[in-house]
CSV table of C-alpha atoms in Angstrom, one decimal:
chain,number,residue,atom,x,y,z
A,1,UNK,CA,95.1,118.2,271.0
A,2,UNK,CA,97.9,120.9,271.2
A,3,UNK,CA,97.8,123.5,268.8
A,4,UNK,CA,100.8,123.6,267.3
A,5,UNK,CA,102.5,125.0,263.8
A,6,UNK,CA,102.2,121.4,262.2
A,7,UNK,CA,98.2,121.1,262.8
A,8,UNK,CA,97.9,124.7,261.6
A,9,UNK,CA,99.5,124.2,258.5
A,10,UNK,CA,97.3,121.5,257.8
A,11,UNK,CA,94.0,123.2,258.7
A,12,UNK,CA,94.9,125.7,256.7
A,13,UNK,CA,95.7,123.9,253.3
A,14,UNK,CA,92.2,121.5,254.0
A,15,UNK,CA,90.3,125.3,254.3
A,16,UNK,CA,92.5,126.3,251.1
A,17,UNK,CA,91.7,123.5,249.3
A,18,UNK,CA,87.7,124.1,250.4
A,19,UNK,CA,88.0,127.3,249.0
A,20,UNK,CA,89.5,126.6,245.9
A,21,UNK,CA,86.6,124.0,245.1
A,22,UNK,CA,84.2,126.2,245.8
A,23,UNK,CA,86.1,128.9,243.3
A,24,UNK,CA,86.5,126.8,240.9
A,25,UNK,CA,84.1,127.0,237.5
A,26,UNK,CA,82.0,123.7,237.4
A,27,UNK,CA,83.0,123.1,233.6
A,28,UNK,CA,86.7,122.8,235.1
A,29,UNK,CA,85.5,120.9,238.4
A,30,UNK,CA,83.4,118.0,235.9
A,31,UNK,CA,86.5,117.4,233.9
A,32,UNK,CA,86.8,114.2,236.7
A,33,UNK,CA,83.5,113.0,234.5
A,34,UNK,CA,84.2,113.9,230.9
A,35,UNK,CA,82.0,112.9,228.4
A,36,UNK,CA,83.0,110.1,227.0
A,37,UNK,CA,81.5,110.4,223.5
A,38,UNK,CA,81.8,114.5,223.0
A,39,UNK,CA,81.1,114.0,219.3
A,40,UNK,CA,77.8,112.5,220.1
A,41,UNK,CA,74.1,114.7,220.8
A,42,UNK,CA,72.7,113.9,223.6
A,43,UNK,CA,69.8,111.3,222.7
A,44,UNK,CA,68.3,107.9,222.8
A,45,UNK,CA,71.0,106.5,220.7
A,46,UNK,CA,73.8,108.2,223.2
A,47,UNK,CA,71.7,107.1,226.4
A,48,UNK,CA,71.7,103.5,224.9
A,49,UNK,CA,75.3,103.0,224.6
A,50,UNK,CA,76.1,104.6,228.1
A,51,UNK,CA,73.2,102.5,229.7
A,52,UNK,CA,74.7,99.4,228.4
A,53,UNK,CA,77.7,99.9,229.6
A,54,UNK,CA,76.7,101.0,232.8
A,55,UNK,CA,75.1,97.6,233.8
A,56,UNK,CA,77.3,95.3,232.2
A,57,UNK,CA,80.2,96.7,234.2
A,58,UNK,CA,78.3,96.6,237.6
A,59,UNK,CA,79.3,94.0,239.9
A,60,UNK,CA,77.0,91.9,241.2
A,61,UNK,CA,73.9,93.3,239.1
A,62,UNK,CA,71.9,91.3,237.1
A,63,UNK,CA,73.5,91.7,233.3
A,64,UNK,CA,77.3,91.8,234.9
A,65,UNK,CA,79.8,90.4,232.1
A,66,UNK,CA,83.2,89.3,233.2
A,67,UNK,CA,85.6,91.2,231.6
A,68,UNK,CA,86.9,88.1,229.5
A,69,UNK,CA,83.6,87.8,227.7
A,70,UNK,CA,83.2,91.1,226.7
A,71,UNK,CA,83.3,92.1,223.1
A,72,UNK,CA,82.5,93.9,220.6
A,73,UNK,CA,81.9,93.8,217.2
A,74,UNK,CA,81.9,96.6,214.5
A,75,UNK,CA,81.2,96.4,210.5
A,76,UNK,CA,83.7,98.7,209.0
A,77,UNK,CA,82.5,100.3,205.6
A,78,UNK,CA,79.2,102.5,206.3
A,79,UNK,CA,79.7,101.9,210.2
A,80,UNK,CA,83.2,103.0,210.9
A,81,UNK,CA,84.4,104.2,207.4
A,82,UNK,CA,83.1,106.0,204.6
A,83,UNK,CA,82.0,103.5,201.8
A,84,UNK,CA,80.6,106.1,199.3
A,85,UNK,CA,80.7,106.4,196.4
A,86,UNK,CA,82.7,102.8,195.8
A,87,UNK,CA,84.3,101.1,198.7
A,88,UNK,CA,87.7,102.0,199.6
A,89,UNK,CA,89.1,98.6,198.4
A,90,UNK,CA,86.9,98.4,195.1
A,91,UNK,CA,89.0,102.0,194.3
A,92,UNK,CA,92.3,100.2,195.4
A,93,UNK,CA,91.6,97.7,193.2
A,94,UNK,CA,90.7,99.7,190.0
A,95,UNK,CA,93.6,101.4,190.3
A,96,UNK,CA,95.9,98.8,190.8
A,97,UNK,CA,94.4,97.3,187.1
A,98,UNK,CA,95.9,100.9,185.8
A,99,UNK,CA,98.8,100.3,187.3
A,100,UNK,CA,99.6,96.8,186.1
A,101,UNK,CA,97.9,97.6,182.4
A,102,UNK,CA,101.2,98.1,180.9
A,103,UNK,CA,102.4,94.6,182.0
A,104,UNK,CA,98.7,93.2,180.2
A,105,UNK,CA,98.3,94.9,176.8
A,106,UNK,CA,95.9,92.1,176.4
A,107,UNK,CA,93.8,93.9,179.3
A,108,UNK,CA,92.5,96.9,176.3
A,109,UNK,CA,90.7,94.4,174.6
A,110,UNK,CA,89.0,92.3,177.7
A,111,UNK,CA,86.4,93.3,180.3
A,112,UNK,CA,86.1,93.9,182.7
A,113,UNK,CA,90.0,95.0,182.1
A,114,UNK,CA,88.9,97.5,179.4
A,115,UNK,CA,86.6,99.5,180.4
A,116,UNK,CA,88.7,100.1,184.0
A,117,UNK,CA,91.7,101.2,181.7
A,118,UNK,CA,89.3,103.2,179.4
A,119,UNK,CA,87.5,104.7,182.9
A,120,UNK,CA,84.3,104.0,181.7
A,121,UNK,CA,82.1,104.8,184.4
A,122,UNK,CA,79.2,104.0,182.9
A,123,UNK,CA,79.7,100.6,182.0
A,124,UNK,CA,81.3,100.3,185.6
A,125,UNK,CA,78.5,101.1,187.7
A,126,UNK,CA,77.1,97.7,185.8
A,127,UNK,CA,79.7,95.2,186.9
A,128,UNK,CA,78.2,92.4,188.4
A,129,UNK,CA,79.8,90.1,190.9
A,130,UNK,CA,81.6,88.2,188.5
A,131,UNK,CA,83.2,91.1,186.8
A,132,UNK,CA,84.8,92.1,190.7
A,133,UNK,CA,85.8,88.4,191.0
A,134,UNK,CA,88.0,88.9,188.1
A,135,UNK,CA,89.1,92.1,189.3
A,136,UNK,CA,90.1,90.9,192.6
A,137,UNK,CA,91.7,87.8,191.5
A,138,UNK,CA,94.1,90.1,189.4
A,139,UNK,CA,95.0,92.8,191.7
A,140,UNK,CA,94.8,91.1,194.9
A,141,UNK,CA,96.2,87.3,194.5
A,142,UNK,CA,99.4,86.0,192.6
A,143,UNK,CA,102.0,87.5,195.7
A,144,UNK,CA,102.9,86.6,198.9
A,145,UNK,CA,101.1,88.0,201.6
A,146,UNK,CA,104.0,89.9,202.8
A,147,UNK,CA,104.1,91.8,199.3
A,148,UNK,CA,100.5,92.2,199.5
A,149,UNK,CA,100.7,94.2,203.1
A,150,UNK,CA,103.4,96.5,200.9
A,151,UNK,CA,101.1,97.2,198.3
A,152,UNK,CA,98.3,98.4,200.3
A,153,UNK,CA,100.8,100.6,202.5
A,154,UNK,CA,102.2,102.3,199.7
A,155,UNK,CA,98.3,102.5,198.2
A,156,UNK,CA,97.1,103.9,201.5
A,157,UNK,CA,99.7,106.4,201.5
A,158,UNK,CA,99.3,108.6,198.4
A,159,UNK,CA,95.1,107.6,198.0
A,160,UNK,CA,92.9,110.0,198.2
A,161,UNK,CA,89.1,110.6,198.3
A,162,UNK,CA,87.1,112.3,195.4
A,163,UNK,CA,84.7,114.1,197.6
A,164,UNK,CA,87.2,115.2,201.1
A,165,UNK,CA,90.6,114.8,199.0
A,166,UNK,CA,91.8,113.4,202.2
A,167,UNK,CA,93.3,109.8,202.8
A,168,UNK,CA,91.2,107.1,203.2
A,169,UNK,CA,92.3,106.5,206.9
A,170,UNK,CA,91.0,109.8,208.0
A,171,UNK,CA,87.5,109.3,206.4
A,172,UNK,CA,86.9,107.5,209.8
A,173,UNK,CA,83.7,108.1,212.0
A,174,UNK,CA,84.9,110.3,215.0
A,175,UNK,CA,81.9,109.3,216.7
A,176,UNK,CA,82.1,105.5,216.4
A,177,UNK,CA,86.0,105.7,217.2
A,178,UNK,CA,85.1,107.3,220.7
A,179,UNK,CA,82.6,104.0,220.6
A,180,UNK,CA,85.2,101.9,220.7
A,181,UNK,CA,87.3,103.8,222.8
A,182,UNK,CA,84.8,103.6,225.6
A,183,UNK,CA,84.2,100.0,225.4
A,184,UNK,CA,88.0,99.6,225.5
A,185,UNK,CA,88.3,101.4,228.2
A,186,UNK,CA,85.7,99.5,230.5
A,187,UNK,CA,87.4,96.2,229.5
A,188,UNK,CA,85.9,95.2,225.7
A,189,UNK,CA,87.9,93.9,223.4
A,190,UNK,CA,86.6,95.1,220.3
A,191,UNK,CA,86.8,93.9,216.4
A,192,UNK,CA,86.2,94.5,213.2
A,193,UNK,CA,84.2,91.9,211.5
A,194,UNK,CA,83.6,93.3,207.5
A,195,UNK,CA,82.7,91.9,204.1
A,196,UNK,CA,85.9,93.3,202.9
A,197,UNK,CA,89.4,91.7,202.8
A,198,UNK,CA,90.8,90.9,206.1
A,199,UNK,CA,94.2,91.0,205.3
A,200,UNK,CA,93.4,94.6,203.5
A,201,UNK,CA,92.0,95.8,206.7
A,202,UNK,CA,94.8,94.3,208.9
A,203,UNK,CA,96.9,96.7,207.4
A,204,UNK,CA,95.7,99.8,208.9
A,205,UNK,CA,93.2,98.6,211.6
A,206,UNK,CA,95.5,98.8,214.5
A,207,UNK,CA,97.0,102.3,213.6
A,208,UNK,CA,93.2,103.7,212.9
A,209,UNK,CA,90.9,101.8,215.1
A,210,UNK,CA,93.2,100.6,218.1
A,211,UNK,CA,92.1,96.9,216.9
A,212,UNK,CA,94.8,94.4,216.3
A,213,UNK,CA,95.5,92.7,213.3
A,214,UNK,CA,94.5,89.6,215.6
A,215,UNK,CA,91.2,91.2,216.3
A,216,UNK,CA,90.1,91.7,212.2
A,217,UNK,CA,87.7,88.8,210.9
A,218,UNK,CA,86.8,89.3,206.6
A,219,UNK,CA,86.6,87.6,203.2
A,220,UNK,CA,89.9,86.1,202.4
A,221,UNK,CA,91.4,84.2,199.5
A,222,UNK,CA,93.3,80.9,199.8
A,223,UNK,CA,96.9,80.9,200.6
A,224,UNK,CA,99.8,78.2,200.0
A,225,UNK,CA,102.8,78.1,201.7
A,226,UNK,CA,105.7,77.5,199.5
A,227,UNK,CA,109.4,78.3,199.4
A,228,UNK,CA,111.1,81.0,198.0
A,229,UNK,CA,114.8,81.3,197.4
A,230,UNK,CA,114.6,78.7,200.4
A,231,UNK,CA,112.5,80.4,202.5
A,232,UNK,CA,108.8,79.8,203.9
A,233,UNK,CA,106.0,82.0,202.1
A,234,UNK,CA,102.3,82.3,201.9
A,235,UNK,CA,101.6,83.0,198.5
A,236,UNK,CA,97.5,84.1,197.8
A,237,UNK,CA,95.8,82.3,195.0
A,238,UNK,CA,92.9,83.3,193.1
A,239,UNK,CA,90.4,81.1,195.1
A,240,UNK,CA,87.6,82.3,198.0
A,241,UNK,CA,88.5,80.8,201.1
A,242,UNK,CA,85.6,82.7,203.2
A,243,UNK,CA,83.0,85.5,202.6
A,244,UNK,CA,82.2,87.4,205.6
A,245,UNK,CA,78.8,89.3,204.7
A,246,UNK,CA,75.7,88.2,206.0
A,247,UNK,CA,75.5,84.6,208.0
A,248,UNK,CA,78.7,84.3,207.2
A,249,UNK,CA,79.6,87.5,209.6
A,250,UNK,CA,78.1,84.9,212.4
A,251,UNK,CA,79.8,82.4,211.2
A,252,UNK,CA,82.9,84.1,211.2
A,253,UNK,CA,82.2,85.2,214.6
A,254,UNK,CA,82.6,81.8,216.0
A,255,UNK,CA,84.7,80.6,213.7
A,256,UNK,CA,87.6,83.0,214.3
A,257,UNK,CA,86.4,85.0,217.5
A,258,UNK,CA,84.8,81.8,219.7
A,259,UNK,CA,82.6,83.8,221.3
A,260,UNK,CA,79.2,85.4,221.0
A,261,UNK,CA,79.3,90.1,221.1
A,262,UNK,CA,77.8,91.7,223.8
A,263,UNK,CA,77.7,94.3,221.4
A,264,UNK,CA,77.7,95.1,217.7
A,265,UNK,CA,77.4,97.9,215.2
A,266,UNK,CA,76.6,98.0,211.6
A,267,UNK,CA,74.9,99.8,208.7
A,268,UNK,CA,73.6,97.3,206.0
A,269,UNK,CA,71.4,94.5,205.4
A,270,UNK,CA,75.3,92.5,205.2
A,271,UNK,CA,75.1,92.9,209.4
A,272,UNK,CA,71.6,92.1,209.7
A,273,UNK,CA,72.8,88.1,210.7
A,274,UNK,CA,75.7,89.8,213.2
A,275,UNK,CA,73.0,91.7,214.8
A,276,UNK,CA,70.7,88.8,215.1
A,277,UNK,CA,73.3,86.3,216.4
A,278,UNK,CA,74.8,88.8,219.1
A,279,UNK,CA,71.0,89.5,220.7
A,280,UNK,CA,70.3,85.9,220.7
A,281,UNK,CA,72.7,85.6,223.6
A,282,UNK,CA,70.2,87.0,226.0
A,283,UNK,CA,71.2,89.0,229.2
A,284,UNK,CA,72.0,92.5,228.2
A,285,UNK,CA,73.3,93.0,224.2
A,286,UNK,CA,73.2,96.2,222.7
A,287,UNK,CA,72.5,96.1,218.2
A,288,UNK,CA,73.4,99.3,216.6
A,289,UNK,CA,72.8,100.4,213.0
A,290,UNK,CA,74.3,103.8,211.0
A,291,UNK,CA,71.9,104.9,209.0
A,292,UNK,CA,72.8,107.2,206.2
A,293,UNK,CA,70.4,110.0,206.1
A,294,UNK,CA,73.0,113.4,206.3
A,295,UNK,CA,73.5,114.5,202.4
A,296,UNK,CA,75.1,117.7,203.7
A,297,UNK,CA,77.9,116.4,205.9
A,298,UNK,CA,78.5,112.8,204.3
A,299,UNK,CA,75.9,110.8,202.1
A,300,UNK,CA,72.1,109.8,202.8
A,301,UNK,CA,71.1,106.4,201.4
A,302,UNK,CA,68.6,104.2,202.3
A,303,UNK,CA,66.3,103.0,200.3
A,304,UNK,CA,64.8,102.8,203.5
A,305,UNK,CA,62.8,106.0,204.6
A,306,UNK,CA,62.1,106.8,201.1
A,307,UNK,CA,66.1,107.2,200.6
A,308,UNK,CA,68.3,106.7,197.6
A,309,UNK,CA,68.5,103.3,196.8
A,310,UNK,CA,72.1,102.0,196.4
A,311,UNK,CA,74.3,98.9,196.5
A,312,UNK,CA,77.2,99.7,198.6
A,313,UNK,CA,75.9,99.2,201.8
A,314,UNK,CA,72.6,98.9,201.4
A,315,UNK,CA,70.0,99.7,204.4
A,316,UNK,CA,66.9,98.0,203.2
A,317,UNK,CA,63.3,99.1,204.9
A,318,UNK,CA,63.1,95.2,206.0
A,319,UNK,CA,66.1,95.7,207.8
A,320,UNK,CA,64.8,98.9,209.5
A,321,UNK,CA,61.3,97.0,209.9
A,322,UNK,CA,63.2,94.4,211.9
A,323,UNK,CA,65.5,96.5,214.0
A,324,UNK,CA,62.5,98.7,214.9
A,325,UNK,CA,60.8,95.1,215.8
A,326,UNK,CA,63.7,93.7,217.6
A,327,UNK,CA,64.2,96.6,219.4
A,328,UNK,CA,67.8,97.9,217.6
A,329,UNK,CA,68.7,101.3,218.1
A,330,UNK,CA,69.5,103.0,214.8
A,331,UNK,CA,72.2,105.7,214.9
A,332,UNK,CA,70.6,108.5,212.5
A,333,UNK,CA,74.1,110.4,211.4
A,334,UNK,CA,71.8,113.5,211.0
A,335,UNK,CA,70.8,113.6,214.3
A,336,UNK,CA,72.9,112.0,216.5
A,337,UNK,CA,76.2,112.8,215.6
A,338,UNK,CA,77.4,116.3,216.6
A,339,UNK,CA,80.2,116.2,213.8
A,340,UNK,CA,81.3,112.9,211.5
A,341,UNK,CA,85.0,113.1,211.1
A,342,UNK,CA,88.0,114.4,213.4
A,343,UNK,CA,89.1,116.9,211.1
A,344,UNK,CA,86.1,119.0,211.7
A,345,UNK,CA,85.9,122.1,214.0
């Protein structure tokens, strides 16, 4: 072939180009494969969640799952939220009975009205579920379900935690958010299936988790639709319509997803039935559980491993007998995340 100013020009930007690759430092050159979970130590909790989606993404290997059928599901408080001291929602609702007090004078002389209004921590930390029935019914029930969405909003925005003095919707795991990403991003839809109040959670989940109101399965309350001033409403009574903690997170599952996970994440004995009910699919599944056990940067609570004992979100040593058994990876915060929240350095 003739040599001629054309083909020159190209040799010379292929050698360029050569040359360049060869300059160029390797930490610049591997940004073509980032690492999809930076907030993550490299481990056997790390390996597990790249491994699984490795070889359900591969066409034509053995534990291929078509893009339709894949999902993932995530517990939110203790697996993708701080839940400690008191749930996020249990605070919401303790201080909406302060804020409606002065419309209930009757509240300073009934519990569990009284000792909420008094801030009796004490007596408190001994409610029983009956107590938060009560509690719930009066702070969450009684409006429509578009003044309900309006009361969280303007809850979430001025809320802060005791411990970070930050908003609630920033005391999100970093690492479990780049979980999610990554599943998302090789074709999972992901949800959040929790024990707490769907419609709560709907409020924020898209804006926080990238997860669609749609895409949120929890306890909720009876609704009614009625009119007001001639329009169509759905107003929430003070009745249970479904609790989604234990089999009732696999229940829910079919009920309002219609499909079994390929994957899903908790924390507590409440997820133990979601784990159980995702690996009885067969083919590959991947069960993951946060265990508390970093004081320093969040909370450690067990009791197992000869932790705290608690009841907000409690991680039992039967349930860490069983994932051990079962073969569950448990996600030790200690260990295997580098840092907990995106507001670190």
């Amino acid at each position: 072939m003739p040599i001629t100013e054309r083909n020159t020009r190209i040799r010379f930007g292929r050698i360029l180009l050569i040359l360049l690759a060869m300059l160029m430092p390797a930490g610049i050159r591997a940004d073509a494969k980032t690492d999809p979970l930076p907030s993550w130590n490299d481990g056997a909790a790390k390996e597990s969640i790249v491994r699984f989606v490795a070889e359900v993404t591969k066409e034509g290997g053995p534990n291929y799952v078509q893009p339709g059928d894949r999902i993932a599901t995530f517990d939110q408080d203790g697996t993708t939220w701080v839940s400690h001291p008191l749930y996020a929602q249990a605070v919401f609702a303790l201080d909406r009975i302060r804020e409606l007090a002065p419309n209930h004078p009757e509240w300073k002389n009934e519990e569990p009205f009284k000792s909420v209004i008094a801030g009796d921590r004490e007596a408190m930390a001994k409610f029983g579920e009956s107590d938060w029935e009560i509690i719930i019914a009066a702070t969450h029930t009684g409006m429509s379900t578009g003044d309900f969405l309006e009361i969280v909003n303007k809850w979430l925005s001025t809320a802060k935690d005791s411990r970070w003095h930050r908003p609630y919707t920033e005391l999100v795991y970093q690492p479990m958010i780049e979980v999610m990403e990554y599943l998302r991003a090789n074709g999972f839809r992901t949800y959040i299936v929790t024990g707490g109040g769907q419609e709560f959670v709907r409020v924020y989940s898209e804006h926080v988790y990238g997860v669609p109101p749609e895409q949120v399965v929890g306890s909720s309350v009876l609704t009614k639709y009625e009119y007001t001033d001639g329009k169509p409403v759905l107003l929430r009574e003070p009745k249970v319509f479904f609790i989604d903690d234990k089999a009732g997170k696999a229940i829910g599952i079919n009920l309002f997803i219609g499909k079994r996970p390929y994957a899903a994440f908790g924390n507590s004995t409440g997820d133990r039935e979601m784990l159980e009910w995702t690996q009885a699919g067969g083919g590959a599944r991947l069960m993951m559980l946060v265990y508390h056990d970093d004081a320093v940067r969040e909370y450690a609570y067990g009791p197992a491993g000869g932790l705290p004992d608690t009841n907000v979100g409690t991680f039992s040593q039967a349930l860490m007998d069983e994932a051990k058994k079962n073969g569950w990876v448990i996600i030790s915060m200690k260990n295997d995340w580098k840092r907990i929240f995106k507001f670190e350095e």
